[in-house]
Short mmCIF file of C-alpha atoms in Angstrom, two decimals:
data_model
loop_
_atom_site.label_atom_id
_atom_site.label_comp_id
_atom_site.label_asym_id
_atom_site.label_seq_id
_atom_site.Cartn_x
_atom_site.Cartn_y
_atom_site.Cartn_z
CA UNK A 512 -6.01 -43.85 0.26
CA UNK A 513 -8.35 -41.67 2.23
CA UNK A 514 -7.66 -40.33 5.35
CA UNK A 515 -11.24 -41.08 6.88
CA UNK A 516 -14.68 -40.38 6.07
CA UNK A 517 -14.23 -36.16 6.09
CA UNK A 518 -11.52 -36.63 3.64
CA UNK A 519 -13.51 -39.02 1.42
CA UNK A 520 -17.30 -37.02 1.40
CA UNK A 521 -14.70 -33.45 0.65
CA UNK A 522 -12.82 -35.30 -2.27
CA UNK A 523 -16.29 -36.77 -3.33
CA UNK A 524 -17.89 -33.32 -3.10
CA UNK A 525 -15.91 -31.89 -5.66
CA UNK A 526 -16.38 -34.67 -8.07
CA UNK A 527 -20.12 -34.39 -7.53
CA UNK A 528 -20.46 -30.57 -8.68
CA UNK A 529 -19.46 -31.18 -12.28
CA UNK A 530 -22.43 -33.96 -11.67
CA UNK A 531 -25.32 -31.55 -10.50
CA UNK A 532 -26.62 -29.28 -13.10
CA UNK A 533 -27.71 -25.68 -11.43
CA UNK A 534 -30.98 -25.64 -11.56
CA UNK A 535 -31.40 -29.24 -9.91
CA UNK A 536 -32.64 -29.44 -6.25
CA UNK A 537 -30.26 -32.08 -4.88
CA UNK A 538 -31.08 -33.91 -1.57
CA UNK A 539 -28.55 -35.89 0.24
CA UNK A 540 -28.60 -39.23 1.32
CA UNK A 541 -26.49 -41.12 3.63
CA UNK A 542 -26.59 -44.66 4.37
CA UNK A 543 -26.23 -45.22 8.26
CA UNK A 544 -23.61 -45.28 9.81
CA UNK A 545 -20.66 -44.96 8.08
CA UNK A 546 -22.25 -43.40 4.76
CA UNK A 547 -23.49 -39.98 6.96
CA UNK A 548 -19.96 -38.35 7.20
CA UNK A 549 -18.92 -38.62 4.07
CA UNK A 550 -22.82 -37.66 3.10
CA UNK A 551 -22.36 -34.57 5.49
CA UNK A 552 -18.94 -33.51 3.59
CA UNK A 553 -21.32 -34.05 0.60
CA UNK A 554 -23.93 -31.83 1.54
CA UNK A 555 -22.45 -28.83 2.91
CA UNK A 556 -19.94 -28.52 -0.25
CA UNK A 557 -23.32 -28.59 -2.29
CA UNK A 558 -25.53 -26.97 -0.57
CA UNK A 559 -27.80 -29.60 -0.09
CA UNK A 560 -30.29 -30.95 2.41
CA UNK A 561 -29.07 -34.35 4.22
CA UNK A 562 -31.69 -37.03 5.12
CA UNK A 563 -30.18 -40.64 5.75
CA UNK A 564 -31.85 -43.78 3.53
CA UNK A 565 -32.68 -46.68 6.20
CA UNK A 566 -32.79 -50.76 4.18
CA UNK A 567 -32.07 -54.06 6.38
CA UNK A 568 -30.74 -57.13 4.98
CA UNK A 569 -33.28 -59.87 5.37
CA UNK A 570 -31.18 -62.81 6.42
CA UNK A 571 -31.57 -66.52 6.23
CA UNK A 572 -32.92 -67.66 9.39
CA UNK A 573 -30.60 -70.34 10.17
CA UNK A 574 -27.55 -68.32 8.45
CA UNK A 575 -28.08 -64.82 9.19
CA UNK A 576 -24.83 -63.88 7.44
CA UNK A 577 -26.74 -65.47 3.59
CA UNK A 578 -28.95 -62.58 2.67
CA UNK A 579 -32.09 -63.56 0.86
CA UNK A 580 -33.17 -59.82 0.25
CA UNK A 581 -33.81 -56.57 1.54
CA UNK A 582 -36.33 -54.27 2.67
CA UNK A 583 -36.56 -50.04 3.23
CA UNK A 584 -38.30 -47.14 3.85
CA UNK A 585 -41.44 -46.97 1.35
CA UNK A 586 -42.18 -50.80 1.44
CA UNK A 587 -39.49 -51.04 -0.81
CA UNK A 588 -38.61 -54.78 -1.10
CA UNK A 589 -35.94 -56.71 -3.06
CA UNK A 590 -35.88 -60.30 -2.98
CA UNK A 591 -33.50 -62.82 -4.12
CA UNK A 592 -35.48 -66.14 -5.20
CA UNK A 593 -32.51 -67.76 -6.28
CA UNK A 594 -31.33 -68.23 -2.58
CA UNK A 595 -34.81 -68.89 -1.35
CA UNK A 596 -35.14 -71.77 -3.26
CA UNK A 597 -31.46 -73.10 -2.58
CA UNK A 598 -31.97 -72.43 1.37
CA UNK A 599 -36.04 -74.26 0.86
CA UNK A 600 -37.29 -71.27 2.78
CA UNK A 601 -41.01 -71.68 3.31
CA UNK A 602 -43.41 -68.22 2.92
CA UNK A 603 -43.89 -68.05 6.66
CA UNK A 604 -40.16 -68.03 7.03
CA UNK A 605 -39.40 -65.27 5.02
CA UNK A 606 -42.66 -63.35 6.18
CA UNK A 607 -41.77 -63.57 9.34
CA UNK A 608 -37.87 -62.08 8.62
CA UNK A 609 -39.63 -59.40 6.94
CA UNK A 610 -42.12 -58.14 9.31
CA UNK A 611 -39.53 -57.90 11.69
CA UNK A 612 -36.76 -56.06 9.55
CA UNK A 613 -39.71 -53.67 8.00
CA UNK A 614 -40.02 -52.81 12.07
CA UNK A 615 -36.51 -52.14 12.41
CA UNK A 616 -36.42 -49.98 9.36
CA UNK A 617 -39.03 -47.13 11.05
CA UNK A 618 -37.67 -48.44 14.04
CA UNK A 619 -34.47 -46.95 13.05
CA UNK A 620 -35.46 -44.11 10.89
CA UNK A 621 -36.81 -42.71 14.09
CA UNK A 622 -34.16 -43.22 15.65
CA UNK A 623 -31.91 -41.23 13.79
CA UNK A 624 -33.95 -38.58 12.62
CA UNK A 625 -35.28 -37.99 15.80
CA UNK A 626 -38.95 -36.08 15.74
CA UNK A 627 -37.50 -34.60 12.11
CA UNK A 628 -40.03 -35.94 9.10
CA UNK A 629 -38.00 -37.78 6.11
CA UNK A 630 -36.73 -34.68 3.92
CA UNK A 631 -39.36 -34.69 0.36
CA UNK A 632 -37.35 -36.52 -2.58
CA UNK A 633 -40.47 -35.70 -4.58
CA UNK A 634 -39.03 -34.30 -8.26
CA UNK A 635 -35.76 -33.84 -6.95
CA UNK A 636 -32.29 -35.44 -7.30
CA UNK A 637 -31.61 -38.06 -4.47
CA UNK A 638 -27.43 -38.24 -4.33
CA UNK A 639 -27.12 -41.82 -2.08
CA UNK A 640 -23.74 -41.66 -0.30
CA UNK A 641 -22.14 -44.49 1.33
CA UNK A 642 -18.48 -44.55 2.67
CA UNK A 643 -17.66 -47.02 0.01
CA UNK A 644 -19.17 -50.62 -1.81
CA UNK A 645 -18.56 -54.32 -1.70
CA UNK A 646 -21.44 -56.84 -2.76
CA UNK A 647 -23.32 -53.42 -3.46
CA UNK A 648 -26.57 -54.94 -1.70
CA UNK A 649 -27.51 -52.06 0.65
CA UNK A 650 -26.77 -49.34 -2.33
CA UNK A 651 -28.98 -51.26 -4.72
CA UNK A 652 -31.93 -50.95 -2.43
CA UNK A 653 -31.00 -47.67 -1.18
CA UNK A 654 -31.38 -46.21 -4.78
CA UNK A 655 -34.42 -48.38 -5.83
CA UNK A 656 -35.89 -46.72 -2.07
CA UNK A 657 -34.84 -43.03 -3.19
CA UNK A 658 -37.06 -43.72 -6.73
CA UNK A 659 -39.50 -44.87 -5.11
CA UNK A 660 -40.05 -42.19 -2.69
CA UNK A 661 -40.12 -39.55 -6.27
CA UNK A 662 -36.77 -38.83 -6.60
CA UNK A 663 -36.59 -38.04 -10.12
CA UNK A 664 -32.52 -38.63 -10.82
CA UNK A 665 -31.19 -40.97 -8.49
CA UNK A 666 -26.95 -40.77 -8.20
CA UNK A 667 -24.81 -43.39 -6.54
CA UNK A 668 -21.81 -41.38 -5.14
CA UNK A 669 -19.47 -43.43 -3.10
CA UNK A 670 -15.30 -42.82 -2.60
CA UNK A 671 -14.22 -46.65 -3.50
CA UNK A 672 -15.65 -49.75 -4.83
CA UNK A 673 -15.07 -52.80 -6.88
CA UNK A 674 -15.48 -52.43 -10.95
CA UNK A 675 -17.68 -55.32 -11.10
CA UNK A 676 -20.33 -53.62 -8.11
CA UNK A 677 -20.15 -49.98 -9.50
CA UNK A 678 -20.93 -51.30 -12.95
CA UNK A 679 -23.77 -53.47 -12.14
CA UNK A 680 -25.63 -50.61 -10.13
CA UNK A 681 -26.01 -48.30 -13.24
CA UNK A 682 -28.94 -50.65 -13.42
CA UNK A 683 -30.51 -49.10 -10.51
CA UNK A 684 -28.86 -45.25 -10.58
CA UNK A 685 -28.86 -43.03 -13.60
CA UNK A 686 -25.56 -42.45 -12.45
CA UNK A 687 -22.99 -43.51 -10.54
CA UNK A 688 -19.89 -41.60 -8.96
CA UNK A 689 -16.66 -43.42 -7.64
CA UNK A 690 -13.45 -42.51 -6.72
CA UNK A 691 -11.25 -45.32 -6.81
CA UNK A 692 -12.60 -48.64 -8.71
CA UNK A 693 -9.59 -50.90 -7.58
CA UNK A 694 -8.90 -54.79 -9.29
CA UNK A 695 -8.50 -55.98 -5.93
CA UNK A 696 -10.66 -54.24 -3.17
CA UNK A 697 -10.23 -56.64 -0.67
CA UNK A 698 -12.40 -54.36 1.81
CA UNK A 699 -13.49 -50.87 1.84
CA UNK A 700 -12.09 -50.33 5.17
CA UNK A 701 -8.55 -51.12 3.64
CA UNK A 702 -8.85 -47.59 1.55
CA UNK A 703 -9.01 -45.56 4.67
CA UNK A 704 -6.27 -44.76 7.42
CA UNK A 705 -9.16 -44.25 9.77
CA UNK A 706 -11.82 -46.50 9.44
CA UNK A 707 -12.88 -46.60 12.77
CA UNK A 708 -16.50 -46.80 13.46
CA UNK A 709 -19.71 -44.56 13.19
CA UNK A 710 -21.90 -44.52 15.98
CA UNK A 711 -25.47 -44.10 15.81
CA UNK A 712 -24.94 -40.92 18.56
CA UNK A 713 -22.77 -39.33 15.69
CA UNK A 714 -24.90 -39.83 13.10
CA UNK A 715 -28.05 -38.35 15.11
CA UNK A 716 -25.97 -35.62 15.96
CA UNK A 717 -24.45 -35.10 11.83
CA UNK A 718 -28.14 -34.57 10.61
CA UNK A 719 -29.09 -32.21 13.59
CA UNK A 720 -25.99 -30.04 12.40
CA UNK A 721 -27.28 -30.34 8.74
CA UNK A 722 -30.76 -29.49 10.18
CA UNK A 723 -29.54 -26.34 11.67
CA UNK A 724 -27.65 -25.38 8.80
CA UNK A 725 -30.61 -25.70 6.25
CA UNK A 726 -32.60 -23.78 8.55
CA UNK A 727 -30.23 -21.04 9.12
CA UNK A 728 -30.14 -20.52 5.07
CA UNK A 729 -33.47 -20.42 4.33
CA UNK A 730 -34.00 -18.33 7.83
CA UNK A 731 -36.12 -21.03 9.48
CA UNK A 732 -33.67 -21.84 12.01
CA UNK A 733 -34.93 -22.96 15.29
CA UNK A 734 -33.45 -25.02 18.91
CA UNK A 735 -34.20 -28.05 18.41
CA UNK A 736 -37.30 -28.30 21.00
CA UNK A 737 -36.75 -30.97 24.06
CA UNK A 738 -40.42 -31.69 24.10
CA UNK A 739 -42.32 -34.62 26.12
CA UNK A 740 -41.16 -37.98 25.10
CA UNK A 741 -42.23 -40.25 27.80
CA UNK A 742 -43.85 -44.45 28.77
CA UNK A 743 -47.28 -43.38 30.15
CA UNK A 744 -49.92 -45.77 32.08
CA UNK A 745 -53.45 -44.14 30.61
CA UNK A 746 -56.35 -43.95 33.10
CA UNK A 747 -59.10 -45.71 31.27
CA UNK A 748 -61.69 -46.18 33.93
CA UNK A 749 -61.15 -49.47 35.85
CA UNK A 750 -57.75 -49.96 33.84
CA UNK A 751 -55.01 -48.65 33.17
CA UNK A 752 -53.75 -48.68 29.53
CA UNK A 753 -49.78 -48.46 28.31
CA UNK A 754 -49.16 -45.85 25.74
CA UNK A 755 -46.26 -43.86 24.52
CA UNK A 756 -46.82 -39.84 24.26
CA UNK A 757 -44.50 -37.74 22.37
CA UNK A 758 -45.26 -33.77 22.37
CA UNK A 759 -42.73 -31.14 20.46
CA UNK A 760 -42.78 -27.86 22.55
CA UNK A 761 -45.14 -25.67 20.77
CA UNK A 762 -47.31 -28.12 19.86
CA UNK A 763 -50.44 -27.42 17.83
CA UNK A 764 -52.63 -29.96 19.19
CA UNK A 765 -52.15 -33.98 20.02
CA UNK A 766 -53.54 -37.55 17.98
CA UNK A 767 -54.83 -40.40 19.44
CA UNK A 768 -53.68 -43.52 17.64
CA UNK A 769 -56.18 -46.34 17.48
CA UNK A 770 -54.87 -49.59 16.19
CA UNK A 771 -56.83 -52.32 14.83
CA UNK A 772 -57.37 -55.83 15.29
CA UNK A 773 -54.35 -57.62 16.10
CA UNK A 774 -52.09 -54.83 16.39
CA UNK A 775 -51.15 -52.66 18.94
CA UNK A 776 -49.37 -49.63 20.64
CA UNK A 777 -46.41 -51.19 18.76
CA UNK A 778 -47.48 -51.29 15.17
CA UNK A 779 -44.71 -50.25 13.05
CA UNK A 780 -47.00 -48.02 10.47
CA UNK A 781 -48.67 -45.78 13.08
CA UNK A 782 -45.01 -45.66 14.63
CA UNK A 783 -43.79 -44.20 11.17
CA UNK A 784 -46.94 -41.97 10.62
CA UNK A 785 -46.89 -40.58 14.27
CA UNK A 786 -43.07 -39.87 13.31
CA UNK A 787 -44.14 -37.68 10.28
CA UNK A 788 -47.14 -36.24 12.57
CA UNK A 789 -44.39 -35.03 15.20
CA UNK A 790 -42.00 -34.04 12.71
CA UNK A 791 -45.12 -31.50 11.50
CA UNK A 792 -45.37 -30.39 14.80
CA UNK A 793 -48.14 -32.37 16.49
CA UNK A 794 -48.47 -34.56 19.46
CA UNK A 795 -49.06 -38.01 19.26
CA UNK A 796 -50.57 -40.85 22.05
CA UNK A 797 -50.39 -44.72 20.78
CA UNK A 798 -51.69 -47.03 23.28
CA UNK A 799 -52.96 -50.56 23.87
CA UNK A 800 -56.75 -50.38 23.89
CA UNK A 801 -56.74 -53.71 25.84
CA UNK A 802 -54.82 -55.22 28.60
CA UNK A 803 -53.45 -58.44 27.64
CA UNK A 804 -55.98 -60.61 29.41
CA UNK A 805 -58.34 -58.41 27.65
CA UNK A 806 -57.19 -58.69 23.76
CA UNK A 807 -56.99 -62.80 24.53
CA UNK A 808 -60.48 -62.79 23.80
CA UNK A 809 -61.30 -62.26 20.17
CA UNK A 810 -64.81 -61.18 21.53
CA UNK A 811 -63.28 -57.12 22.89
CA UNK A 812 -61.36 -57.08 20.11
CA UNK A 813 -64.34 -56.40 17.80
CA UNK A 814 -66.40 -54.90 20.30
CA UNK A 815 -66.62 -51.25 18.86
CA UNK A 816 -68.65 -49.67 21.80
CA UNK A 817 -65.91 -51.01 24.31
CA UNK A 818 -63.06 -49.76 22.41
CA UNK A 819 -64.58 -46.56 21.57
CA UNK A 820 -65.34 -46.30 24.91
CA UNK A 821 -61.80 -46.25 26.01
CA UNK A 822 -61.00 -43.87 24.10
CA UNK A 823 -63.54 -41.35 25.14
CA UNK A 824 -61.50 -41.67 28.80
CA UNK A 825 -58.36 -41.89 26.91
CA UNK A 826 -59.45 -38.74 25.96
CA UNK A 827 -60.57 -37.08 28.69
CA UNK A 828 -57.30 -37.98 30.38
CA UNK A 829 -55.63 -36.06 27.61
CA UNK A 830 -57.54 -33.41 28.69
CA UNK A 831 -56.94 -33.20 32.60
CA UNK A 832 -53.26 -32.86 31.88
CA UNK A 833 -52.11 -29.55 32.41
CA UNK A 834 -49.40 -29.55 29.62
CA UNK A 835 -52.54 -29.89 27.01
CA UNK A 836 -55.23 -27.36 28.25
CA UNK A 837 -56.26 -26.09 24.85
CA UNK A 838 -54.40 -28.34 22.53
CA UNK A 839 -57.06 -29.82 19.99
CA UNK A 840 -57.14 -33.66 19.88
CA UNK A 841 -57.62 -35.94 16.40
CA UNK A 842 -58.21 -39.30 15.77
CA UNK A 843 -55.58 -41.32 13.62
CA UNK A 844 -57.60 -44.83 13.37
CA UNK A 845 -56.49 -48.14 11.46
CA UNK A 846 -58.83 -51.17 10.49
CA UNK A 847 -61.27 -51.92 13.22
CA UNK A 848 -59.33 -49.05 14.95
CA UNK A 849 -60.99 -46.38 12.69
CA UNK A 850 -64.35 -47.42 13.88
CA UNK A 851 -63.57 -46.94 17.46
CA UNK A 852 -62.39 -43.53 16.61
CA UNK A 853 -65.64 -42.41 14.76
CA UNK A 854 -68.07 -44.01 17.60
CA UNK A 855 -66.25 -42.03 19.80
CA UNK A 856 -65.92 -38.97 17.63
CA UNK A 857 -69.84 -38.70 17.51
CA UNK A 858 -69.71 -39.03 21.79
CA UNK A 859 -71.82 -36.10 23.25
CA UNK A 860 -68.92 -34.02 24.88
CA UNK A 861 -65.90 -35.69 23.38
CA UNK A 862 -64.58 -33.02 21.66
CA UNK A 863 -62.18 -33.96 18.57
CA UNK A 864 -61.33 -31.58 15.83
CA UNK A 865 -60.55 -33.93 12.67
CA UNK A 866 -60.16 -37.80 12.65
CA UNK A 867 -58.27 -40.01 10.06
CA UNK A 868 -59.22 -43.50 9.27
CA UNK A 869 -56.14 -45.66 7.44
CA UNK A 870 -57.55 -48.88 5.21
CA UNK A 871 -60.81 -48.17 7.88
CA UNK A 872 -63.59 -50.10 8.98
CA UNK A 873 -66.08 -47.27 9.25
CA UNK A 874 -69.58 -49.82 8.61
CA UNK A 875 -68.77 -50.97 11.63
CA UNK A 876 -69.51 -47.48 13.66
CA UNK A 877 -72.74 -47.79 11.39
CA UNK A 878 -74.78 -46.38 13.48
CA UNK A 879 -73.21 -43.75 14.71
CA UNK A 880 -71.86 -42.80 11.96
CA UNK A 881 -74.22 -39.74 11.05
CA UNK A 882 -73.94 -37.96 14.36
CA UNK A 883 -69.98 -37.66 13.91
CA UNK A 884 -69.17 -33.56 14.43
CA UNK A 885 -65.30 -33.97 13.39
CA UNK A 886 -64.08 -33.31 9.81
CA UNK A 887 -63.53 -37.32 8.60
CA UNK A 888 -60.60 -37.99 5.97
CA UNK A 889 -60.90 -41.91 4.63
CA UNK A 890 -57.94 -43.38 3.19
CA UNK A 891 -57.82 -46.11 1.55
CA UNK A 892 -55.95 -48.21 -1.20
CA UNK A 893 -56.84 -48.16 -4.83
CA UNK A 894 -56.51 -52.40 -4.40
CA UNK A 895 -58.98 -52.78 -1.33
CA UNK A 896 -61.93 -53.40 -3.41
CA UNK A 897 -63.81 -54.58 -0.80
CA UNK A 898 -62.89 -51.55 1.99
CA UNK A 899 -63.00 -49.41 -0.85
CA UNK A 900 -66.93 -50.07 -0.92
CA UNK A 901 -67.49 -50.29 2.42
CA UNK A 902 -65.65 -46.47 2.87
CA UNK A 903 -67.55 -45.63 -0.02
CA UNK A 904 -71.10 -46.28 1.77
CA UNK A 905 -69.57 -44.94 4.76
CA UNK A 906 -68.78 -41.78 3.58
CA UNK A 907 -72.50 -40.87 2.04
CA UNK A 908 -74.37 -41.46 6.05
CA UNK A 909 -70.99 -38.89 7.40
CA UNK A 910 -72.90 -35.30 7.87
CA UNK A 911 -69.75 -33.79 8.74
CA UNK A 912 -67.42 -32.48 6.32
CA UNK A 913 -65.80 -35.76 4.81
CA UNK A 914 -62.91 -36.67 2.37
CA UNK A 915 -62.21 -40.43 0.65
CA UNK A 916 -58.91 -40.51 -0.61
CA UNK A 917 -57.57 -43.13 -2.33
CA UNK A 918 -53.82 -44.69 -2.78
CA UNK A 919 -53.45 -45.47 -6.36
CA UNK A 920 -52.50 -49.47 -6.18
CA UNK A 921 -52.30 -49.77 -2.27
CA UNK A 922 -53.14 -52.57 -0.65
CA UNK A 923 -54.76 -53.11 2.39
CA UNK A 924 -51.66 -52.89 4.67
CA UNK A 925 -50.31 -49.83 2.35
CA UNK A 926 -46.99 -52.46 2.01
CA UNK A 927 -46.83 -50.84 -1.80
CA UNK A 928 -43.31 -48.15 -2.56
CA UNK A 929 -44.26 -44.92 -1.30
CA UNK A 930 -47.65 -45.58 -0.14
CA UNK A 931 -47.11 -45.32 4.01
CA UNK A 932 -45.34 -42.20 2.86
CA UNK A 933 -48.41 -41.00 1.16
CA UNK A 934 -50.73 -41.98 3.94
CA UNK A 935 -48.34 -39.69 6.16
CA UNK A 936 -48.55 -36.80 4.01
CA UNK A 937 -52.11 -37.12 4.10
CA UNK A 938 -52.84 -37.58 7.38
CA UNK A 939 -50.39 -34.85 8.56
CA UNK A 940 -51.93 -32.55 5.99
CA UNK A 941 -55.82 -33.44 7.56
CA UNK A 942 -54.86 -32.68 11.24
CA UNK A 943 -52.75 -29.21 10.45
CA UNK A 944 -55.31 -27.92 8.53
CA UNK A 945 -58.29 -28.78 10.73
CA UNK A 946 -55.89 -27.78 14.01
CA UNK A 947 -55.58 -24.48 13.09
CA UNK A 948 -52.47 -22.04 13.93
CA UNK A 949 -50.43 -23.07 17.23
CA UNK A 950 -51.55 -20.64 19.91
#
């Protein structure tokens, strides 16, 4: 048996070295909660970087407990058809279950990781830790989400499980590391003395300690900043807009999210990108562009000039607060959204330094479109024909300096493995190079 989770990540450590070739960058992954200790014990013994691996069950409706599938970071998606058909769930059903869960995936990523981006699995060796497997669901997904995100090896390392689990994920992990395969598990919990729970406060506070430690080796090492993280009520003129500001001390300048149609200071992709933007460093302001009476009619949701109206005096409140004298502003626009933020980029006076449009509607700024000042980058999938095109035409009446880049297979939504990701690393990339040095 193991004493707890310290004694089952330090026993699990040494296993793992003969595993882990020397000239293999290794990143860590714990599955929240009780995964992240023994991950931690993991990490330090190797050396290693620790990120944690969010999924969510998606459960039955009507029998939450019955899992039809699962969902994580990356759009990764695993669904089991056999128990949709037995349970005769219809595809608004299980969409519904899914848009929801997706949510609470970034929801909880943020969470944990605080302002921190997700640590780059891209060519290295993703070792998924969890504190021990049953069914084997979450670990399945977990290690299809590490591939998926570029991990180039993928290990399974976990202190117990049942024969029949550990062999069956070897279809998912190129390798798999257990402990103690007992005939009978009965439960994981049963293999520990102290199996008492993980909170999310401990786990939070785990990959802050990890943080530190990586930074103090490579000599990067800084307090983790307190920052501005605060509910705000926007002064938009004769309204007053909700909106959620987050600003890292230091800050080298702030962006503006402008959802689309439909969506709104909630959207779980700009959440996820403005978590990557703050983990780089930058500010970030996502409000509603429309009181509710407002959005109702379908009429001010497409009417460009409005929106990009508001955000001109979204804007120019930015400016008036004292925190922000100086700080250059961006654009981060989505759908319809993106053609707000290029009317209002090509404002006389509204100064903005670089604007991003995600699956944009630029056409619909038209007009404007060739007296924009501020450097334009256009993302879009590689399976948005028709956006694709309009972008396309878009991009040859910009003046200013301009960049289409497209996501190889992306849809519209970016739903694809590893293609929010990629609109993150974009994005992030756009504003930090047009920002210029923090002052």
């Amino acid at each position: 048996m193991f004493a707890d989770r310290q004694d089952a990540g330090l026993r699990l450590a040494e296993r793992l070295r003969g595993s882990v070739g020397a000239d293999e960058e290794v990143v860590v992954l714990g599955l929240p909660r009780g995964g992240v200790p023994v991950a931690f014990e993991v990490a330090q013994a190797l050396d290693a970087p620790l990120d944690v691996i969010v999924v969510r069950k998606l459960g039955v409706p009507f029998q939450p407990e019955l899992g039809f599938g699962a969902v994580g970071e990356g759009g990764v998606r695993v669904i089991n058809h056999d128990i949709v058909l037995l349970t005769e769930l219809t595809y608004a059903e299980t969409a519904e279950v899914e848009e929801y869960e997706r949510a609470e995936v970034l929801r909880r990523a943020r969470q944990l990781r605080g302002d921190r981006a997700p640590v780059d699995l891209t060519g290295r060796t993703a070792i998924v830790v969890d504190d021990g497997v049953a069914t084997g669901g979450t670990a399945r997904v977990a290690c299809q989400v590490a591939r998926a995100r570029g991990a180039s090896r993928v290990v399974l390392a976990v202190p117990v499980g049942s024969p029949e689990t550990i062999a069956s994920l070897r279809e998912v992990a190129d390798e798999v590391v257990c402990l103690r395969t007992p005939e009978r598990l009965l439960a994981v919990g049963v293999w520990y003395i102290n199996f008492s729970q993980t909170t999310d406060e401990q786990v939070a506070e785990l990959l802050r300690r990890a943080a530190r430690a990586a930074g103090e080796r490579d000599g990067s090492a800084t307090s983790d900043p307190p920052g501005r993280e605060e509910e705000v009520l926007v002064d938009a003129g004769q309204v007053g807009l909700p909106g959620q500001l987050v600003v890292p001390d230091g800050a080298g300048g702030v962006v503006v999210f402008v959802h689309g149609s439909g969506s709104s200071r909630h959207s779980p992709r700009n959440r996820y990108v403005a978590g990557v933007l703050n983990g780089a460093g930058l500010g970030t302001l996502l409000f509603d562009l429309l009181t509710l009476d407002e959005g109702a009619d379908r009429g001010n949701v497409f009417d460009i000039g409005l929106l990009a109206e508001r955000l001109v005096r979204v804007t120019g409140w930015l400016g008036d607060q004292p925190w922000a004298a100086g700080l250059p502003v961006g654009y981060f626009g989505a759908s319809t959204g993106a053609a707000a933020a290029l009317w209002a980029a090509a404002e006389p006076g509204c100064e903005v330094a670089a604007v991003v449009s995600r699956g944009g509607r630029p056409d619909l700024a038209g007009p404007r479109l060739p007296e924009v000042r501020a450097a334009t980058l256009l993302i879009v999938g590689g399976a948005d024909g028709v956006v694709l095109d309009l972008n396309r035409a878009a991009q040859e009446r910009l003046r200013c300096e301009s960049l289409l880049q497209v996501v190889p297979g992306a849809t519209h939504l970016f739903e694809e493995p590893g293609a929010l990701e990629n609109v993150a690393a974009l994005a992030r990339d756009w504003f930090t190079g047009h920002f210029g040095p923090p002052a």
